Short mmCIF file of C-alpha atoms in Angstrom, two decimals:
data_model
loop_
_atom_site.label_atom_id
_atom_site.label_comp_id
_atom_site.label_asym_id
_atom_site.label_seq_id
_atom_site.Cartn_x
_atom_site.Cartn_y
_atom_site.Cartn_z
CA UNK A 203 7.12 -1.78 11.83
CA UNK A 204 10.36 -0.31 13.22
CA UNK A 205 11.22 0.15 16.88
CA UNK A 206 13.49 3.11 17.38
CA UNK A 207 15.44 3.46 20.61
CA UNK A 208 16.96 6.82 21.36
CA UNK A 209 18.00 8.41 24.63
CA UNK A 210 16.23 5.69 26.54
CA UNK A 211 12.96 6.34 24.73
CA UNK A 212 11.22 3.81 22.55
CA UNK A 213 9.19 4.95 19.60
CA UNK A 214 7.40 2.64 17.20
CA UNK A 215 7.44 3.83 13.55
CA UNK A 216 4.37 2.24 11.83
CA UNK A 217 2.63 -0.93 12.85
CA UNK A 218 1.69 -2.75 9.68
CA UNK A 219 -0.16 -5.93 8.76
CA UNK A 220 1.48 -8.69 6.77
CA UNK A 221 -0.51 -9.69 3.63
CA UNK A 222 0.17 -12.19 0.94
CA UNK A 223 0.50 -15.96 1.18
CA UNK A 224 -0.45 -18.05 4.18
CA UNK A 225 3.15 -18.04 5.56
CA UNK A 226 3.29 -14.28 5.60
CA UNK A 227 -0.22 -13.81 7.11
CA UNK A 228 0.65 -16.29 9.82
CA UNK A 229 3.21 -13.85 11.09
CA UNK A 230 0.46 -11.41 12.05
CA UNK A 231 -0.40 -13.90 14.86
CA UNK A 232 3.06 -14.16 16.28
CA UNK A 233 3.88 -12.29 19.50
CA UNK A 234 4.94 -8.80 18.76
CA UNK A 235 8.78 -8.58 18.97
CA UNK A 236 8.60 -5.63 21.55
CA UNK A 237 7.48 -4.65 24.94
CA UNK A 238 4.24 -2.89 24.39
CA UNK A 239 4.25 -1.37 27.93
CA UNK A 240 7.68 0.11 27.18
CA UNK A 241 6.62 2.13 24.19
CA UNK A 242 6.61 5.94 24.63
CA UNK A 243 4.93 6.76 21.36
CA UNK A 244 3.91 5.51 17.94
CA UNK A 245 4.27 7.59 14.73
CA UNK A 246 2.49 6.55 11.46
CA UNK A 247 4.10 7.57 8.14
CA UNK A 248 0.89 6.89 6.25
CA UNK A 249 -2.35 5.01 6.17
CA UNK A 250 -1.65 1.91 3.98
CA UNK A 251 -2.55 -1.34 5.71
CA UNK A 252 0.99 -2.59 5.64
CA UNK A 253 1.91 0.41 7.81
CA UNK A 254 -1.16 0.77 10.09
CA UNK A 255 -2.85 -2.65 10.01
CA UNK A 256 -1.73 -4.02 13.43
CA UNK A 257 -2.42 -0.80 15.31
CA UNK A 258 -5.65 -2.15 16.78
CA UNK A 259 -3.74 -5.29 17.79
CA UNK A 260 -1.17 -3.13 19.55
CA UNK A 261 -3.93 -1.39 21.50
CA UNK A 262 -5.63 -4.67 22.17
CA UNK A 263 -2.36 -5.81 23.83
CA UNK A 264 -2.35 -2.78 26.09
CA UNK A 265 -0.83 0.23 24.40
CA UNK A 266 -2.44 3.43 25.57
CA UNK A 267 0.06 6.13 24.47
CA UNK A 268 -0.22 8.66 21.62
CA UNK A 269 -0.21 7.74 17.91
CA UNK A 270 1.09 10.76 16.04
CA UNK A 271 0.36 11.26 12.30
CA UNK A 272 -0.75 13.85 9.75
CA UNK A 273 -4.41 14.82 9.52
CA UNK A 274 -5.06 12.94 6.15
CA UNK A 275 -3.40 9.79 7.55
CA UNK A 276 -5.77 9.89 10.54
CA UNK A 277 -8.82 10.28 8.20
CA UNK A 278 -7.67 7.50 5.89
CA UNK A 279 -6.61 5.18 8.81
CA UNK A 280 -10.21 5.09 10.02
CA UNK A 281 -11.46 3.87 6.59
CA UNK A 282 -8.56 1.36 6.23
CA UNK A 283 -8.82 -0.14 9.73
CA UNK A 284 -12.61 -0.44 9.84
CA UNK A 285 -12.46 -2.28 6.48
CA UNK A 286 -9.72 -4.52 7.77
CA UNK A 287 -11.75 -5.40 10.87
CA UNK A 288 -14.85 -6.16 8.77
CA UNK A 289 -12.83 -8.41 6.43
CA UNK A 290 -11.36 -10.28 9.39
CA UNK A 291 -14.71 -10.81 11.06
CA UNK A 292 -16.25 -11.97 7.70
CA UNK A 293 -13.38 -14.31 7.08
CA UNK A 294 -13.69 -15.77 10.55
CA UNK A 295 -17.38 -16.43 10.15
CA UNK A 296 -16.77 -18.07 6.73
CA UNK A 297 -14.01 -20.25 8.21
CA UNK A 298 -16.24 -21.11 11.14
CA UNK A 299 -19.06 -22.27 8.96
CA UNK A 300 -16.67 -24.46 6.79
CA UNK A 301 -15.11 -25.93 9.97
CA UNK A 302 -18.45 -26.90 11.38
CA UNK A 303 -19.36 -28.60 8.14
CA UNK A 304 -16.15 -30.61 8.45
CA UNK A 305 -16.64 -31.44 12.12
CA UNK A 306 -13.86 -29.26 13.33
CA UNK A 307 -14.33 -27.80 16.89
CA UNK A 308 -15.02 -24.02 16.95
CA UNK A 309 -11.93 -23.39 19.08
CA UNK A 310 -9.70 -24.69 16.26
CA UNK A 311 -10.71 -21.72 14.19
CA UNK A 312 -8.42 -18.71 14.66
CA UNK A 313 -10.25 -15.68 16.00
CA UNK A 314 -9.91 -12.36 14.17
CA UNK A 315 -6.86 -10.31 15.11
CA UNK A 316 -9.24 -7.50 16.08
CA UNK A 317 -12.81 -6.36 15.63
CA UNK A 318 -14.49 -3.11 15.09
CA UNK A 319 -14.51 -2.05 18.81
CA UNK A 320 -10.66 -2.54 18.88
CA UNK A 321 -10.39 -0.30 15.90
CA UNK A 322 -12.36 2.46 17.63
CA UNK A 323 -10.11 2.17 20.66
CA UNK A 324 -7.03 2.57 18.42
CA UNK A 325 -8.53 5.54 16.54
CA UNK A 326 -9.15 7.30 19.92
CA UNK A 327 -5.32 7.40 20.40
CA UNK A 328 -4.64 9.11 17.12
CA UNK A 329 -3.15 12.53 17.38
CA UNK A 330 -3.19 14.23 13.84
CA UNK A 331 -0.65 16.83 15.03
CA UNK A 332 2.12 16.30 12.47
CA UNK A 333 2.31 18.94 9.70
CA UNK A 334 4.81 18.97 6.87
CA UNK A 335 7.84 21.07 7.57
CA UNK A 336 6.95 21.70 11.23
CA UNK A 337 8.96 20.23 14.01
CA UNK A 338 7.06 18.46 16.85
CA UNK A 339 8.24 17.04 20.18
CA UNK A 340 7.59 13.24 20.34
CA UNK A 341 8.80 11.44 23.44
CA UNK A 342 11.66 13.93 23.91
CA UNK A 343 12.75 13.74 20.25
CA UNK A 344 12.51 16.37 17.58
CA UNK A 345 10.39 15.02 14.73
CA UNK A 346 9.94 16.92 11.48
CA UNK A 347 7.61 15.26 8.94
CA UNK A 348 8.05 16.17 5.29
CA UNK A 349 5.97 15.32 2.24
CA UNK A 350 6.79 11.79 0.95
CA UNK A 351 4.67 11.99 -2.23
CA UNK A 352 3.40 8.49 -1.86
CA UNK A 353 -0.28 8.73 -0.93
CA UNK A 354 -2.39 11.44 0.64
CA UNK A 355 -0.88 12.45 4.06
CA UNK A 356 2.22 10.31 3.55
CA UNK A 357 5.34 11.58 5.30
CA UNK A 358 8.98 10.73 5.87
CA UNK A 359 10.38 11.62 9.20
CA UNK A 360 13.55 13.61 10.21
CA UNK A 361 14.12 12.49 13.78
CA UNK A 362 16.66 14.43 15.89
CA UNK A 363 18.12 13.72 19.28
CA UNK A 364 21.18 15.37 20.89
CA UNK A 365 23.48 12.81 19.11
CA UNK A 366 21.95 11.88 15.81
CA UNK A 367 19.82 12.97 12.82
CA UNK A 368 17.89 10.06 11.32
CA UNK A 369 15.63 9.90 8.31
CA UNK A 370 12.87 7.26 8.37
CA UNK A 371 11.54 7.21 4.78
CA UNK A 372 8.28 5.47 5.23
CA UNK A 373 7.10 4.92 1.63
CA UNK A 374 8.47 7.39 -0.84
CA UNK A 375 6.53 8.49 -3.97
CA UNK A 376 7.11 8.24 -7.68
CA UNK A 377 8.23 11.69 -8.92
CA UNK A 378 6.23 11.13 -12.11
CA UNK A 379 2.97 10.43 -10.23
CA UNK A 380 -0.24 11.12 -12.02
CA UNK A 381 -1.75 12.49 -8.74
CA UNK A 382 0.74 13.36 -5.97
CA UNK A 383 3.26 16.17 -5.69
CA UNK A 384 6.93 15.17 -5.43
CA UNK A 385 8.60 14.31 -2.16
CA UNK A 386 10.40 17.23 -0.39
CA UNK A 387 14.21 16.87 -0.69
CA UNK A 388 15.53 15.82 2.75
CA UNK A 389 18.30 17.62 4.71
CA UNK A 390 21.74 16.15 5.72
CA UNK A 391 21.32 13.22 8.10
CA UNK A 392 23.65 10.68 9.83
CA UNK A 393 21.56 7.65 8.96
CA UNK A 394 18.61 6.86 6.62
CA UNK A 395 16.19 3.95 6.93
CA UNK A 396 15.11 3.66 3.28
CA UNK A 397 12.32 1.79 1.57
CA UNK A 398 13.52 -0.19 -1.45
CA UNK A 399 10.42 -1.65 -3.13
CA UNK A 400 11.55 -0.71 -6.65
CA UNK A 401 15.30 -0.09 -5.93
CA UNK A 402 16.29 -2.33 -8.86
CA UNK A 403 14.31 -0.70 -11.61
CA UNK A 404 13.03 2.55 -13.12
CA UNK A 405 9.48 3.32 -14.00
CA UNK A 406 8.31 4.32 -17.39
CA UNK A 407 7.79 8.04 -17.93
CA UNK A 408 4.28 9.27 -17.11
CA UNK A 409 3.31 10.10 -20.70
CA UNK A 410 4.51 6.63 -21.77
CA UNK A 411 2.49 5.04 -19.02
CA UNK A 412 -0.62 6.95 -19.97
CA UNK A 413 -0.23 5.89 -23.64
CA UNK A 414 0.30 2.28 -22.68
CA UNK A 415 -2.83 2.34 -20.51
CA UNK A 416 -4.83 4.01 -23.36
CA UNK A 417 -3.72 1.34 -25.82
CA UNK A 418 -4.52 -1.48 -23.41
CA UNK A 419 -8.04 -0.07 -22.89
CA UNK A 420 -8.58 0.31 -26.68
CA UNK A 421 -7.43 -3.26 -27.35
CA UNK A 422 -9.60 -4.54 -24.54
CA UNK A 423 -12.71 -2.73 -25.75
CA UNK A 424 -12.23 -4.31 -29.21
CA UNK A 425 -12.27 -7.76 -27.56
CA UNK A 426 -15.74 -7.03 -26.29
CA UNK A 427 -15.43 -8.49 -22.81
CA UNK A 428 -14.98 -7.14 -19.31
CA UNK A 429 -11.91 -5.13 -18.46
CA UNK A 430 -10.81 -6.05 -14.90
CA UNK A 431 -8.52 -3.60 -13.16
CA UNK A 432 -7.58 -4.76 -9.54
CA UNK A 433 -6.57 -1.65 -7.64
CA UNK A 434 -5.62 -0.56 -4.23
CA UNK A 435 -8.29 1.69 -2.72
CA UNK A 436 -6.06 4.56 -1.74
CA UNK A 437 -4.17 6.55 -4.40
CA UNK A 438 -4.11 3.96 -7.12
CA UNK A 439 -7.90 3.95 -7.64
CA UNK A 440 -8.02 7.74 -7.64
CA UNK A 441 -5.15 7.92 -10.20
CA UNK A 442 -6.93 5.34 -12.47
CA UNK A 443 -10.22 7.12 -12.32
CA UNK A 444 -8.60 10.49 -13.07
CA UNK A 445 -6.74 8.93 -16.05
CA UNK A 446 -9.84 7.19 -17.47
CA UNK A 447 -11.74 10.50 -17.18
CA UNK A 448 -9.01 12.31 -19.04
CA UNK A 449 -8.90 9.71 -21.75
CA UNK A 450 -12.66 9.61 -22.23
CA UNK A 451 -13.05 13.33 -22.22
CA UNK A 452 -10.33 13.64 -24.82
CA UNK A 453 -11.99 11.04 -26.99
CA UNK A 454 -8.94 8.70 -26.80
CA UNK A 455 -10.96 5.78 -25.50
CA UNK A 456 -14.69 4.94 -25.95
CA UNK A 457 -17.16 5.92 -23.17
CA UNK A 458 -17.96 2.51 -21.89
CA UNK A 459 -19.40 1.79 -18.40
CA UNK A 460 -16.99 2.13 -15.50
CA UNK A 461 -17.98 0.27 -12.34
CA UNK A 462 -16.14 1.29 -9.16
CA UNK A 463 -16.68 -1.93 -7.13
CA UNK A 464 -14.92 -0.88 -3.92
CA UNK A 465 -16.87 0.84 -1.18
CA UNK A 466 -13.60 1.53 0.59
CA UNK A 467 -12.14 3.38 -2.41
CA UNK A 468 -15.39 5.31 -2.72
CA UNK A 469 -15.07 6.41 0.85
CA UNK A 470 -11.28 7.15 0.57
CA UNK A 471 -11.90 9.35 -2.53
CA UNK A 472 -13.86 11.85 -0.42
CA UNK A 473 -10.62 12.57 1.55
CA UNK A 474 -9.01 13.76 -1.72
CA UNK A 475 -11.53 16.64 -1.80
CA UNK A 476 -10.70 17.59 1.80
CA UNK A 477 -6.88 17.47 1.39
CA UNK A 478 -6.36 18.37 -2.30
CA UNK A 479 -3.48 20.73 -1.70
CA UNK A 480 -1.11 17.71 -1.80
CA UNK A 481 -2.12 16.85 -5.38
CA UNK A 482 -0.68 18.04 -8.74
CA UNK A 483 -1.78 21.43 -10.00
CA UNK A 484 -4.35 20.27 -12.64
CA UNK A 485 -6.19 18.02 -10.09
CA UNK A 486 -5.91 20.77 -7.42
CA UNK A 487 -7.37 23.35 -9.76
CA UNK A 488 -10.31 21.11 -10.74
CA UNK A 489 -11.21 20.57 -7.09
CA UNK A 490 -10.99 24.28 -6.31
CA UNK A 491 -13.41 24.85 -9.26
CA UNK A 492 -15.88 22.47 -7.83
CA UNK A 493 -15.25 19.80 -10.37
CA UNK A 494 -14.80 16.00 -9.68
CA UNK A 495 -11.58 14.92 -11.32
CA UNK A 496 -12.16 11.33 -10.24
CA UNK A 497 -15.63 10.80 -11.95
CA UNK A 498 -15.68 9.70 -15.54
CA UNK A 499 -19.05 10.45 -17.13
CA UNK A 500 -19.98 6.76 -17.24
CA UNK A 501 -19.03 5.87 -13.64
CA UNK A 502 -21.20 3.71 -11.49
CA UNK A 503 -20.32 3.31 -7.88
CA UNK A 504 -21.28 -0.22 -6.56
CA UNK A 505 -22.21 -0.10 -2.90
CA UNK A 506 -23.30 -3.71 -2.11
CA UNK A 507 -22.14 -7.21 -2.73
CA UNK A 508 -25.49 -8.06 -4.47
CA UNK A 509 -25.01 -5.20 -6.94
CA UNK A 510 -21.40 -6.32 -7.47
CA UNK A 511 -22.59 -9.73 -8.56
CA UNK A 512 -25.11 -8.24 -10.95
CA UNK A 513 -22.21 -6.58 -12.88
CA UNK A 514 -21.31 -9.98 -14.23
CA UNK A 515 -24.62 -10.18 -16.02
CA UNK A 516 -24.00 -6.93 -17.81
CA UNK A 517 -23.64 -7.60 -21.58
CA UNK A 518 -20.81 -5.81 -23.45
CA UNK A 519 -17.52 -4.24 -22.55
CA UNK A 520 -17.20 -2.57 -19.23
CA UNK A 521 -14.29 -1.50 -17.00
CA UNK A 522 -14.52 -3.06 -13.53
CA UNK A 523 -12.25 -1.36 -10.95
CA UNK A 524 -12.20 -3.38 -7.78
CA UNK A 525 -10.01 -4.15 -4.72
CA UNK A 526 -7.66 -5.40 -3.86
CA UNK A 527 -4.62 -4.52 -5.87
CA UNK A 528 -2.77 -7.96 -5.46
CA UNK A 529 -5.99 -9.89 -5.83
CA UNK A 530 -5.52 -11.64 -2.56
CA UNK A 531 -9.03 -10.76 -1.41
CA UNK A 532 -11.88 -8.35 -1.99
CA UNK A 533 -14.50 -8.17 -4.73
CA UNK A 534 -11.95 -8.55 -7.58
CA UNK A 535 -11.84 -12.26 -6.72
CA UNK A 536 -15.51 -12.60 -7.58
CA UNK A 537 -14.93 -11.02 -10.96
CA UNK A 538 -11.80 -13.16 -11.65
CA UNK A 539 -13.85 -16.27 -10.95
CA UNK A 540 -16.41 -15.26 -13.49
CA UNK A 541 -14.18 -13.81 -16.21
CA UNK A 542 -10.56 -14.82 -15.99
CA UNK A 543 -11.23 -17.98 -18.05
CA UNK A 544 -12.82 -16.05 -20.98
CA UNK A 545 -10.59 -15.11 -23.93
CA UNK A 546 -12.59 -11.85 -24.38
CA UNK A 547 -11.64 -10.63 -20.92
CA UNK A 548 -8.75 -8.30 -20.23
CA UNK A 549 -6.91 -8.01 -16.95
CA UNK A 550 -4.93 -4.78 -16.58
CA UNK A 551 -2.57 -4.93 -13.52
CA UNK A 552 -1.66 -1.46 -12.38
CA UNK A 553 -0.38 -2.35 -8.92
CA UNK A 554 2.51 -3.96 -7.25
CA UNK A 555 2.25 -7.77 -7.42
CA UNK A 556 4.12 -9.67 -4.60
CA UNK A 557 5.53 -12.90 -6.16
CA UNK A 558 3.55 -15.00 -3.70
CA UNK A 559 0.18 -13.32 -4.27
CA UNK A 560 -2.57 -14.44 -6.64
CA UNK A 561 -1.88 -11.35 -8.77
CA UNK A 562 1.82 -12.25 -8.90
CA UNK A 563 1.09 -15.69 -10.14
CA UNK A 564 -1.27 -14.38 -12.85
CA UNK A 565 1.04 -11.68 -14.22
CA UNK A 566 3.94 -14.13 -14.37
CA UNK A 567 2.03 -16.50 -16.68
CA UNK A 568 0.31 -19.12 -14.64
CA UNK A 569 -2.08 -21.26 -16.72
CA UNK A 570 -4.41 -21.95 -13.84
CA UNK A 571 -4.91 -20.25 -10.46
CA UNK A 572 -7.09 -21.03 -7.45
CA UNK A 573 -9.76 -18.37 -6.85
CA UNK A 574 -12.43 -18.66 -4.09
CA UNK A 575 -11.80 -22.39 -3.77
CA UNK A 576 -11.92 -23.14 -7.51
CA UNK A 577 -9.24 -23.82 -10.08
CA UNK A 578 -9.66 -21.26 -12.80
CA UNK A 579 -8.05 -21.26 -16.27
CA UNK A 580 -6.20 -17.99 -17.19
CA UNK A 581 -7.30 -17.19 -20.72
CA UNK A 582 -7.80 -13.46 -20.34
CA UNK A 583 -5.39 -11.03 -21.96
CA UNK A 584 -3.08 -9.86 -19.22
CA UNK A 585 -1.52 -6.38 -19.38
CA UNK A 586 1.03 -5.28 -16.83
CA UNK A 587 1.51 -1.48 -16.46
CA UNK A 588 4.12 -0.62 -13.89
CA UNK A 589 4.32 3.16 -14.33
CA UNK A 590 1.32 3.82 -12.16
CA UNK A 591 3.31 2.90 -9.11
CA UNK A 592 3.09 5.17 -6.14
CA UNK A 593 6.58 3.98 -5.02
CA UNK A 594 9.92 5.62 -5.84
CA UNK A 595 11.97 3.81 -8.38
CA UNK A 596 15.84 3.59 -8.26
CA UNK A 597 16.30 7.03 -9.70
CA UNK A 598 13.88 8.49 -7.29
CA UNK A 599 15.63 6.81 -4.32
CA UNK A 600 19.02 8.18 -5.47
CA UNK A 601 17.50 11.65 -5.99
CA UNK A 602 16.13 11.53 -2.48
CA UNK A 603 19.53 10.61 -0.99
CA UNK A 604 21.40 13.16 -3.06
CA UNK A 605 20.45 15.98 -0.71
CA UNK A 606 20.97 13.95 2.53
CA UNK A 607 24.76 14.16 2.56
CA UNK A 608 26.43 10.86 3.25
CA UNK A 609 24.12 8.98 5.70
CA UNK A 610 24.56 5.30 6.48
CA UNK A 611 21.65 3.79 4.48
CA UNK A 612 19.70 0.90 5.97
CA UNK A 613 17.43 -0.71 3.43
CA UNK A 614 14.01 -2.09 4.45
CA UNK A 615 10.60 -2.78 2.71
CA UNK A 616 11.93 -4.63 -0.30
CA UNK A 617 12.45 -8.12 -1.71
CA UNK A 618 15.84 -9.50 -0.62
CA UNK A 619 17.30 -9.74 -4.11
CA UNK A 620 16.18 -6.19 -4.88
CA UNK A 621 17.91 -4.88 -1.74
CA UNK A 622 21.04 -6.96 -2.50
CA UNK A 623 21.21 -5.47 -5.97
CA UNK A 624 20.86 -1.84 -4.69
CA UNK A 625 23.86 -2.01 -2.34
CA UNK A 626 26.52 -1.73 -4.99
CA UNK A 627 24.55 1.12 -6.57
CA UNK A 628 24.85 2.96 -3.26
CA UNK A 629 28.42 2.10 -2.91
CA UNK A 630 29.21 3.54 -6.35
CA UNK A 631 27.87 6.81 -5.08
CA UNK A 632 29.97 6.75 -1.96
CA UNK A 633 27.24 5.60 0.40
CA UNK A 634 27.57 2.71 2.84
CA UNK A 635 24.49 0.54 2.85
CA UNK A 636 23.22 -2.36 4.83
CA UNK A 637 20.06 -4.47 4.91
CA UNK A 638 18.12 -4.29 8.16
CA UNK A 639 18.00 -7.90 9.42
CA UNK A 640 14.58 -9.38 9.65
CA UNK A 641 13.32 -9.01 13.24
CA UNK A 642 16.87 -8.22 14.60
CA UNK A 643 17.76 -5.03 16.46
CA UNK A 644 20.50 -2.97 14.84
CA UNK A 645 22.57 -0.02 15.87
CA UNK A 646 21.87 2.77 13.36
CA UNK A 647 24.44 5.12 14.79
CA UNK A 648 27.36 2.73 15.58
CA UNK A 649 30.84 3.63 14.19
CA UNK A 650 31.20 0.34 12.41
CA UNK A 651 31.36 -3.44 12.73
CA UNK A 652 33.83 -6.17 11.93
CA UNK A 653 33.56 -7.00 8.24
CA UNK A 654 31.01 -4.18 7.92
CA UNK A 655 28.06 -6.18 9.23
CA UNK A 656 26.35 -5.76 12.56
CA UNK A 657 25.94 -8.70 14.93
CA UNK A 658 23.02 -10.89 13.93
CA UNK A 659 23.09 -9.74 10.38
CA UNK A 660 20.89 -11.93 8.10
CA UNK A 661 22.07 -11.55 4.47
CA UNK A 662 18.80 -12.93 3.01
CA UNK A 663 15.61 -12.19 5.04
CA UNK A 664 12.66 -14.49 4.29
CA UNK A 665 11.37 -13.65 0.70
CA UNK A 666 8.49 -11.34 0.63
CA UNK A 667 9.18 -10.09 4.13
CA UNK A 668 8.11 -6.51 3.36
CA UNK A 669 4.62 -7.77 2.30
CA UNK A 670 3.82 -4.68 0.29
CA UNK A 671 0.04 -5.02 0.08
CA UNK A 672 -1.29 -1.72 1.31
CA UNK A 673 0.21 0.26 -1.46
#
């Protein structure tokens, strides 16, 4: 969530929800650090929850202006926000029952941030009027969205006033994505606010990632147990389904049952048929031919919680693809509780894992973790495959900047140590970089500052402040 002030106008870029540990999630209940009544417009770069998840709260607090976005972002935002509201209400009811059993007064249980009716009020403000490569007028500013290659509908923004050309990156995609087309190279700009999720590393090449995933599946099938794949509902699930279909059709892995245990992912997948022009040629061709590139022949979509629980009684190896990606909630927790302690189980991590999340603790070697109120031993075989990432790596970020001239680069959306390590990489390429202070306003267009740092600069924001959970 970034507040941009230009020519006396205030535009909010994204309005995301913190996810992760209790400390991070508590920040969702803090007063918003802006004057809601003073906002002229909101622009969404894409529909992941960490970029749209507090939009209903913004509306609940009185915002009634336009929310500009691409058409796919509007479609996916409806799915994401309604699911978020449902989870919050369900969580509140669960906490209320537990509090009553403990004799805690009802008013001591935090209410949901928002409910379904708040979501519908927010959705009514969406204006899906942004199109890649076409300049729009937003609050007196020229805004040109370009393809970011991160998820369906994702855009980075070229924002121009009479004095400055600014790039807001949103989330940029991996140029070796198994699903999305590459980002469009940006034009010259004076400043760039740049995501930095993987600014300290490079992803494995796509073919190597595919082979690593194939080998993990083969080994897991030999163990004879469940194969758990926690996955984000948008982009990651579709990429994994497409890859499993390819591997099974080619005879590279056995045709074992595949359970898609995520109603949200099933709904989101329908949007990929509607907006398939953003996808790589082979997927686009399949869609145009009337084929379903996201449906392995053994796929079973699991609509209800009761059916989800019955999966655990299935005998023999099976792939269970369930949300959410960082294992902080969703149906994957039920499967972890039933299978994580079994040596025959495999857990294949294909998503970003925040260090503070349940998934982060598992992939870094925890012996026991707490799942749904119980301490569970980790005896499953854990595979971590990073090449499926929908985020740009260091090489991608540098390639993105290579066509932008010499903008002043402001780093956001990354762990503090990652951002710190990327600054000298930028400097070696003649680019001045800074880290945007956590919750502090900065002047993106100022001529410079004493010792190179703006007033109020915080060298090390709170760890995990970017809370990448909607990837």
